[in-house]
């Protein structure tokens, strides 16, 4: 039997969703907070996630961004009371595979979860690389040829997201989410300090990869010309 994780803080809605999914032969675990969801998915290999956006300790998209930044590729359906085009685009850009506004018909929600379960989970390399740069998260280092530099945990998460999105612009909020997680206060200059340190380390190991600031949009990892 397939098993999914539902992240939903509305108790009655969570019961109804569970009932509909279990009737369709899909086992469901439920948590009601972002931090609890992060702890749970690090321990259990779920086949899919159903994530509500409005949670007591933050936006469900923060969880989704951190998952994608950490290389977790399980399919995700985002539930939300927001139905504006901008909100749907934001969810998909954060890594959602599907988006379902509330209120919804239970049959449609079950059908969408079934469709997610038919998708193969994306397999990502443990030590991702791009150009002359390789990240080794288990060792906490980034390498260029024979040279390496140690990265702090937040720096590693930031680099993982930038490298996997190489040349794409990543918004500042997404980098803060993957770097410091949920419920942890991020000082206004924390990201700037981390990026400064990473840039110095890239130069120290001789990499041609550069973190550039795309004014008004975010940051991108690109090769020096």
mmCIF file of C-alpha atoms in Angstrom:
data_model
loop_
_atom_site.group_PDB
_atom_site.id
_atom_site.type_symbol
_atom_site.label_atom_id
_atom_site.label_comp_id
_atom_site.label_asym_id
_atom_site.label_seq_id
_atom_site.Cartn_x
_atom_site.Cartn_y
_atom_site.Cartn_z
ATOM 1 C CA UNK A 1 0.000 0.000 0.000
ATOM 2 C CA UNK A 2 1.244 3.465 -0.874
ATOM 3 C CA UNK A 3 1.876 5.799 2.066
ATOM 4 C CA UNK A 4 1.737 9.577 1.916
ATOM 5 C CA UNK A 5 2.178 12.390 4.427
ATOM 6 C CA UNK A 6 -0.577 14.987 4.847
ATOM 7 C CA UNK A 7 0.506 18.311 6.368
ATOM 8 C CA UNK A 8 -2.760 19.989 7.409
ATOM 9 C CA UNK A 9 -3.671 21.823 10.625
ATOM 10 C CA UNK A 10 -7.449 21.918 10.086
ATOM 11 C CA UNK A 11 -8.523 18.873 12.097
ATOM 12 C CA UNK A 12 -11.873 18.254 10.374
ATOM 13 C CA UNK A 13 -10.432 18.657 6.885
ATOM 14 C CA UNK A 14 -7.529 16.368 7.761
ATOM 15 C CA UNK A 15 -9.988 13.666 8.904
ATOM 16 C CA UNK A 16 -12.020 13.964 5.694
ATOM 17 C CA UNK A 17 -8.922 13.820 3.471
ATOM 18 C CA UNK A 18 -7.608 10.788 5.367
ATOM 19 C CA UNK A 19 -10.961 9.042 5.050
ATOM 20 C CA UNK A 20 -11.073 9.620 1.301
ATOM 21 C CA UNK A 21 -7.488 8.478 0.730
ATOM 22 C CA UNK A 22 -7.751 5.390 2.946
ATOM 23 C CA UNK A 23 -10.939 4.380 1.099
ATOM 24 C CA UNK A 24 -8.875 4.567 -2.104
ATOM 25 C CA UNK A 25 -6.238 2.249 -0.640
ATOM 26 C CA UNK A 26 -3.708 4.954 0.264
ATOM 27 C CA UNK A 27 -2.252 4.997 3.780
ATOM 28 C CA UNK A 28 -1.869 8.450 5.346
ATOM 29 C CA UNK A 29 0.189 9.918 8.172
ATOM 30 C CA UNK A 30 -0.800 13.385 9.386
ATOM 31 C CA UNK A 31 1.154 16.246 10.954
ATOM 32 C CA UNK A 32 -0.062 19.786 11.521
ATOM 33 C CA UNK A 33 3.124 21.861 11.553
ATOM 34 C CA UNK A 34 6.010 22.590 9.203
ATOM 35 C CA UNK A 35 8.727 21.639 11.682
ATOM 36 C CA UNK A 36 7.031 18.316 12.487
ATOM 37 C CA UNK A 37 6.702 17.567 8.771
ATOM 38 C CA UNK A 38 10.411 18.224 8.166
ATOM 39 C CA UNK A 39 11.399 15.878 10.995
ATOM 40 C CA UNK A 40 9.014 13.188 9.719
ATOM 41 C CA UNK A 41 10.026 13.179 6.054
ATOM 42 C CA UNK A 42 13.698 12.902 7.025
ATOM 43 C CA UNK A 43 12.869 9.584 8.703
ATOM 44 C CA UNK A 44 10.205 8.055 6.435
ATOM 45 C CA UNK A 45 10.363 7.480 2.639
ATOM 46 C CA UNK A 46 6.869 8.655 1.667
ATOM 47 C CA UNK A 47 5.643 8.143 -1.884
ATOM 48 C CA UNK A 48 4.040 11.607 -1.969
ATOM 49 C CA UNK A 49 3.161 14.615 0.178
ATOM 50 C CA UNK A 50 0.000 16.719 0.423
ATOM 51 C CA UNK A 51 0.936 20.103 1.871
ATOM 52 C CA UNK A 52 -1.321 22.884 3.114
ATOM 53 C CA UNK A 53 0.105 26.387 2.739
ATOM 54 C CA UNK A 54 -1.335 28.102 5.808
ATOM 55 C CA UNK A 55 0.191 26.302 8.802
ATOM 56 C CA UNK A 56 0.633 27.529 12.401
ATOM 57 C CA UNK A 57 4.415 27.828 12.123
ATOM 58 C CA UNK A 58 4.722 29.050 8.546
ATOM 59 C CA UNK A 59 3.899 28.639 4.870
ATOM 60 C CA UNK A 60 3.967 25.073 3.545
ATOM 61 C CA UNK A 61 5.999 26.366 0.607
ATOM 62 C CA UNK A 62 8.920 26.947 2.982
ATOM 63 C CA UNK A 63 8.911 23.210 3.671
ATOM 64 C CA UNK A 64 8.708 22.459 -0.043
ATOM 65 C CA UNK A 65 11.632 24.751 -0.861
ATOM 66 C CA UNK A 66 13.771 23.172 1.825
ATOM 67 C CA UNK A 67 12.932 19.672 0.590
ATOM 68 C CA UNK A 68 13.871 20.528 -2.970
ATOM 69 C CA UNK A 69 17.016 22.279 -1.821
ATOM 70 C CA UNK A 70 17.992 19.151 0.112
ATOM 71 C CA UNK A 71 17.454 16.964 -2.957
ATOM 72 C CA UNK A 72 14.161 15.371 -1.851
ATOM 73 C CA UNK A 73 12.234 14.584 -4.990
ATOM 74 C CA UNK A 74 9.006 12.972 -3.737
ATOM 75 C CA UNK A 75 5.941 14.350 -5.569
ATOM 76 C CA UNK A 76 3.984 17.078 -3.749
ATOM 77 C CA UNK A 77 0.421 18.351 -4.023
ATOM 78 C CA UNK A 78 -0.137 21.793 -2.496
ATOM 79 C CA UNK A 79 -3.522 22.644 -0.952
ATOM 80 C CA UNK A 80 -4.407 26.274 -0.450
ATOM 81 C CA UNK A 81 -7.292 28.669 0.084
ATOM 82 C CA UNK A 82 -5.504 31.061 -2.270
ATOM 83 C CA UNK A 83 -6.632 30.826 -5.884
ATOM 84 C CA UNK A 84 -4.846 33.731 -7.553
ATOM 85 C CA UNK A 85 -2.658 32.942 -10.541
ATOM 86 C CA UNK A 86 0.338 34.475 -8.736
ATOM 87 C CA UNK A 87 -0.106 32.037 -5.824
ATOM 88 C CA UNK A 88 -0.320 29.015 -8.128
ATOM 89 C CA UNK A 89 2.799 30.108 -9.996
ATOM 90 C CA UNK A 90 4.625 30.643 -6.697
ATOM 91 C CA UNK A 91 3.742 27.123 -5.587
ATOM 92 C CA UNK A 92 4.911 25.521 -8.807
ATOM 93 C CA UNK A 93 8.115 27.549 -8.777
ATOM 94 C CA UNK A 94 8.783 26.335 -5.229
ATOM 95 C CA UNK A 95 8.747 22.735 -6.482
ATOM 96 C CA UNK A 96 5.107 21.650 -6.290
ATOM 97 C CA UNK A 97 3.994 18.986 -8.764
ATOM 98 C CA UNK A 98 0.326 19.911 -8.529
ATOM 99 C CA UNK A 99 -1.818 22.610 -6.939
ATOM 100 C CA UNK A 100 -5.399 22.272 -5.645
ATOM 101 C CA UNK A 101 -7.345 25.295 -4.317
ATOM 102 C CA UNK A 102 -9.856 24.946 -1.470
ATOM 103 C CA UNK A 103 -12.669 24.066 -1.363
ATOM 104 C CA UNK A 104 -12.206 20.949 -3.484
ATOM 105 C CA UNK A 105 -14.139 17.800 -4.319
ATOM 106 C CA UNK A 106 -12.731 14.776 -2.485
ATOM 107 C CA UNK A 107 -12.864 12.641 -5.646
ATOM 108 C CA UNK A 108 -10.663 15.176 -7.466
ATOM 109 C CA UNK A 109 -8.166 15.324 -4.611
ATOM 110 C CA UNK A 110 -7.896 11.514 -4.518
ATOM 111 C CA UNK A 111 -7.468 11.391 -8.299
ATOM 112 C CA UNK A 112 -4.672 13.965 -8.149
ATOM 113 C CA UNK A 113 -2.863 12.025 -5.407
ATOM 114 C CA UNK A 114 -3.165 8.825 -7.447
ATOM 115 C CA UNK A 115 -1.640 10.662 -10.420
ATOM 116 C CA UNK A 116 1.285 11.759 -8.229
ATOM 117 C CA UNK A 117 1.841 8.207 -7.022
ATOM 118 C CA UNK A 118 2.203 7.054 -10.626
ATOM 119 C CA UNK A 119 5.122 9.410 -11.155
ATOM 120 C CA UNK A 120 8.638 8.089 -10.599
ATOM 121 C CA UNK A 121 10.489 9.818 -7.788
ATOM 122 C CA UNK A 122 13.328 11.916 -9.167
ATOM 123 C CA UNK A 123 16.693 10.430 -8.239
ATOM 124 C CA UNK A 124 19.353 13.038 -7.565
ATOM 125 C CA UNK A 125 23.074 12.434 -7.132
ATOM 126 C CA UNK A 126 24.406 12.383 -3.573
ATOM 127 C CA UNK A 127 27.345 14.589 -4.620
ATOM 128 C CA UNK A 128 25.904 16.999 -7.220
ATOM 129 C CA UNK A 129 28.250 18.850 -9.527
ATOM 130 C CA UNK A 130 28.212 21.555 -12.163
ATOM 131 C CA UNK A 131 31.124 22.794 -14.233
ATOM 132 C CA UNK A 132 34.285 22.526 -12.163
ATOM 133 C CA UNK A 133 32.430 22.411 -8.835
ATOM 134 C CA UNK A 134 31.284 19.390 -6.810
ATOM 135 C CA UNK A 135 29.403 19.456 -3.507
ATOM 136 C CA UNK A 136 29.901 16.663 -0.976
ATOM 137 C CA UNK A 137 27.143 17.224 1.613
ATOM 138 C CA UNK A 138 28.049 14.207 3.751
ATOM 139 C CA UNK A 139 31.582 15.576 4.222
ATOM 140 C CA UNK A 140 30.442 19.208 4.411
ATOM 141 C CA UNK A 141 32.788 20.371 1.662
ATOM 142 C CA UNK A 142 32.781 21.727 -1.882
ATOM 143 C CA UNK A 143 35.542 20.737 -4.278
ATOM 144 C CA UNK A 144 37.213 22.039 -7.399
ATOM 145 C CA UNK A 145 39.833 19.635 -8.718
ATOM 146 C CA UNK A 146 42.136 18.771 -5.821
ATOM 147 C CA UNK A 147 41.116 21.817 -3.786
ATOM 148 C CA UNK A 148 38.274 21.872 -1.259
ATOM 149 C CA UNK A 149 36.641 24.200 1.236
ATOM 150 C CA UNK A 150 34.480 23.385 4.236
ATOM 151 C CA UNK A 151 30.959 24.803 4.276
ATOM 152 C CA UNK A 152 28.820 25.523 7.328
ATOM 153 C CA UNK A 153 25.434 23.711 7.270
ATOM 154 C CA UNK A 154 23.538 26.811 6.091
ATOM 155 C CA UNK A 155 26.172 27.485 3.433
ATOM 156 C CA UNK A 156 25.899 23.922 2.147
ATOM 157 C CA UNK A 157 22.109 24.103 1.861
ATOM 158 C CA UNK A 158 22.355 27.423 0.007
ATOM 159 C CA UNK A 159 24.934 26.009 -2.413
ATOM 160 C CA UNK A 160 22.910 22.834 -2.996
ATOM 161 C CA UNK A 161 19.928 24.890 -4.089
ATOM 162 C CA UNK A 162 21.983 27.273 -6.244
ATOM 163 C CA UNK A 163 23.848 24.408 -7.906
ATOM 164 C CA UNK A 164 20.727 22.372 -8.635
ATOM 165 C CA UNK A 165 19.130 25.480 -10.119
ATOM 166 C CA UNK A 166 22.382 26.464 -11.861
ATOM 167 C CA UNK A 167 22.033 29.593 -13.960
ATOM 168 C CA UNK A 168 18.401 29.998 -12.826
ATOM 169 C CA UNK A 169 17.630 32.884 -10.498
ATOM 170 C CA UNK A 170 16.720 31.791 -6.950
ATOM 171 C CA UNK A 171 14.802 34.233 -4.797
ATOM 172 C CA UNK A 172 16.246 35.485 -1.545
ATOM 173 C CA UNK A 173 13.411 33.983 0.528
ATOM 174 C CA UNK A 174 14.032 30.532 -0.939
ATOM 175 C CA UNK A 175 17.718 30.690 0.018
ATOM 176 C CA UNK A 176 16.833 31.765 3.559
ATOM 177 C CA UNK A 177 14.323 28.903 3.840
ATOM 178 C CA UNK A 178 16.797 26.205 2.851
ATOM 179 C CA UNK A 179 19.629 27.742 4.845
ATOM 180 C CA UNK A 180 17.945 28.216 8.195
ATOM 181 C CA UNK A 181 14.732 26.231 8.081
ATOM 182 C CA UNK A 182 11.581 26.931 10.032
ATOM 183 C CA UNK A 183 10.919 28.676 13.302
ATOM 184 C CA UNK A 184 14.516 29.886 13.458
ATOM 185 C CA UNK A 185 14.921 33.641 13.421
ATOM 186 C CA UNK A 186 17.053 34.803 10.503
ATOM 187 C CA UNK A 187 18.799 38.114 11.046
ATOM 188 C CA UNK A 188 18.452 40.570 8.131
ATOM 189 C CA UNK A 189 22.106 40.226 7.118
ATOM 190 C CA UNK A 190 22.524 36.469 7.657
ATOM 191 C CA UNK A 191 22.118 35.546 3.997
ATOM 192 C CA UNK A 192 24.471 38.310 2.851
ATOM 193 C CA UNK A 193 27.138 37.105 5.285
ATOM 194 C CA UNK A 194 26.730 33.490 4.137
ATOM 195 C CA UNK A 195 26.941 34.452 0.459
ATOM 196 C CA UNK A 196 30.048 36.558 1.125
ATOM 197 C CA UNK A 197 31.742 33.609 2.810
ATOM 198 C CA UNK A 198 30.789 31.200 0.031
ATOM 199 C CA UNK A 199 32.102 33.583 -2.629
ATOM 200 C CA UNK A 200 35.449 33.816 -0.840
ATOM 201 C CA UNK A 201 35.643 30.023 -0.629
ATOM 202 C CA UNK A 202 34.845 29.616 -4.328
ATOM 203 C CA UNK A 203 37.753 31.922 -5.144
ATOM 204 C CA UNK A 204 40.039 30.131 -2.669
ATOM 205 C CA UNK A 205 39.563 26.736 -4.340
ATOM 206 C CA UNK A 206 39.961 28.186 -7.834
ATOM 207 C CA UNK A 207 36.433 27.553 -9.081
ATOM 208 C CA UNK A 208 35.092 29.546 -12.013
ATOM 209 C CA UNK A 209 31.588 29.390 -10.544
ATOM 210 C CA UNK A 210 30.280 32.712 -9.238
ATOM 211 C CA UNK A 211 27.211 33.699 -7.227
ATOM 212 C CA UNK A 212 25.746 36.733 -8.925
ATOM 213 C CA UNK A 213 23.085 39.105 -7.655
ATOM 214 C CA UNK A 214 20.293 39.658 -10.167
ATOM 215 C CA UNK A 215 18.920 42.958 -8.905
ATOM 216 C CA UNK A 216 15.337 42.774 -7.719
ATOM 217 C CA UNK A 217 15.063 39.049 -8.472
ATOM 218 C CA UNK A 218 17.556 37.004 -6.471
ATOM 219 C CA UNK A 219 20.800 35.085 -6.977
ATOM 220 C CA UNK A 220 22.183 32.642 -9.508
ATOM 221 C CA UNK A 221 25.247 30.406 -9.841
ATOM 222 C CA UNK A 222 27.028 31.102 -13.127
ATOM 223 C CA UNK A 223 30.435 30.507 -14.604
ATOM 224 C CA UNK A 224 32.803 33.463 -14.809
ATOM 225 C CA UNK A 225 33.314 34.760 -18.336
#
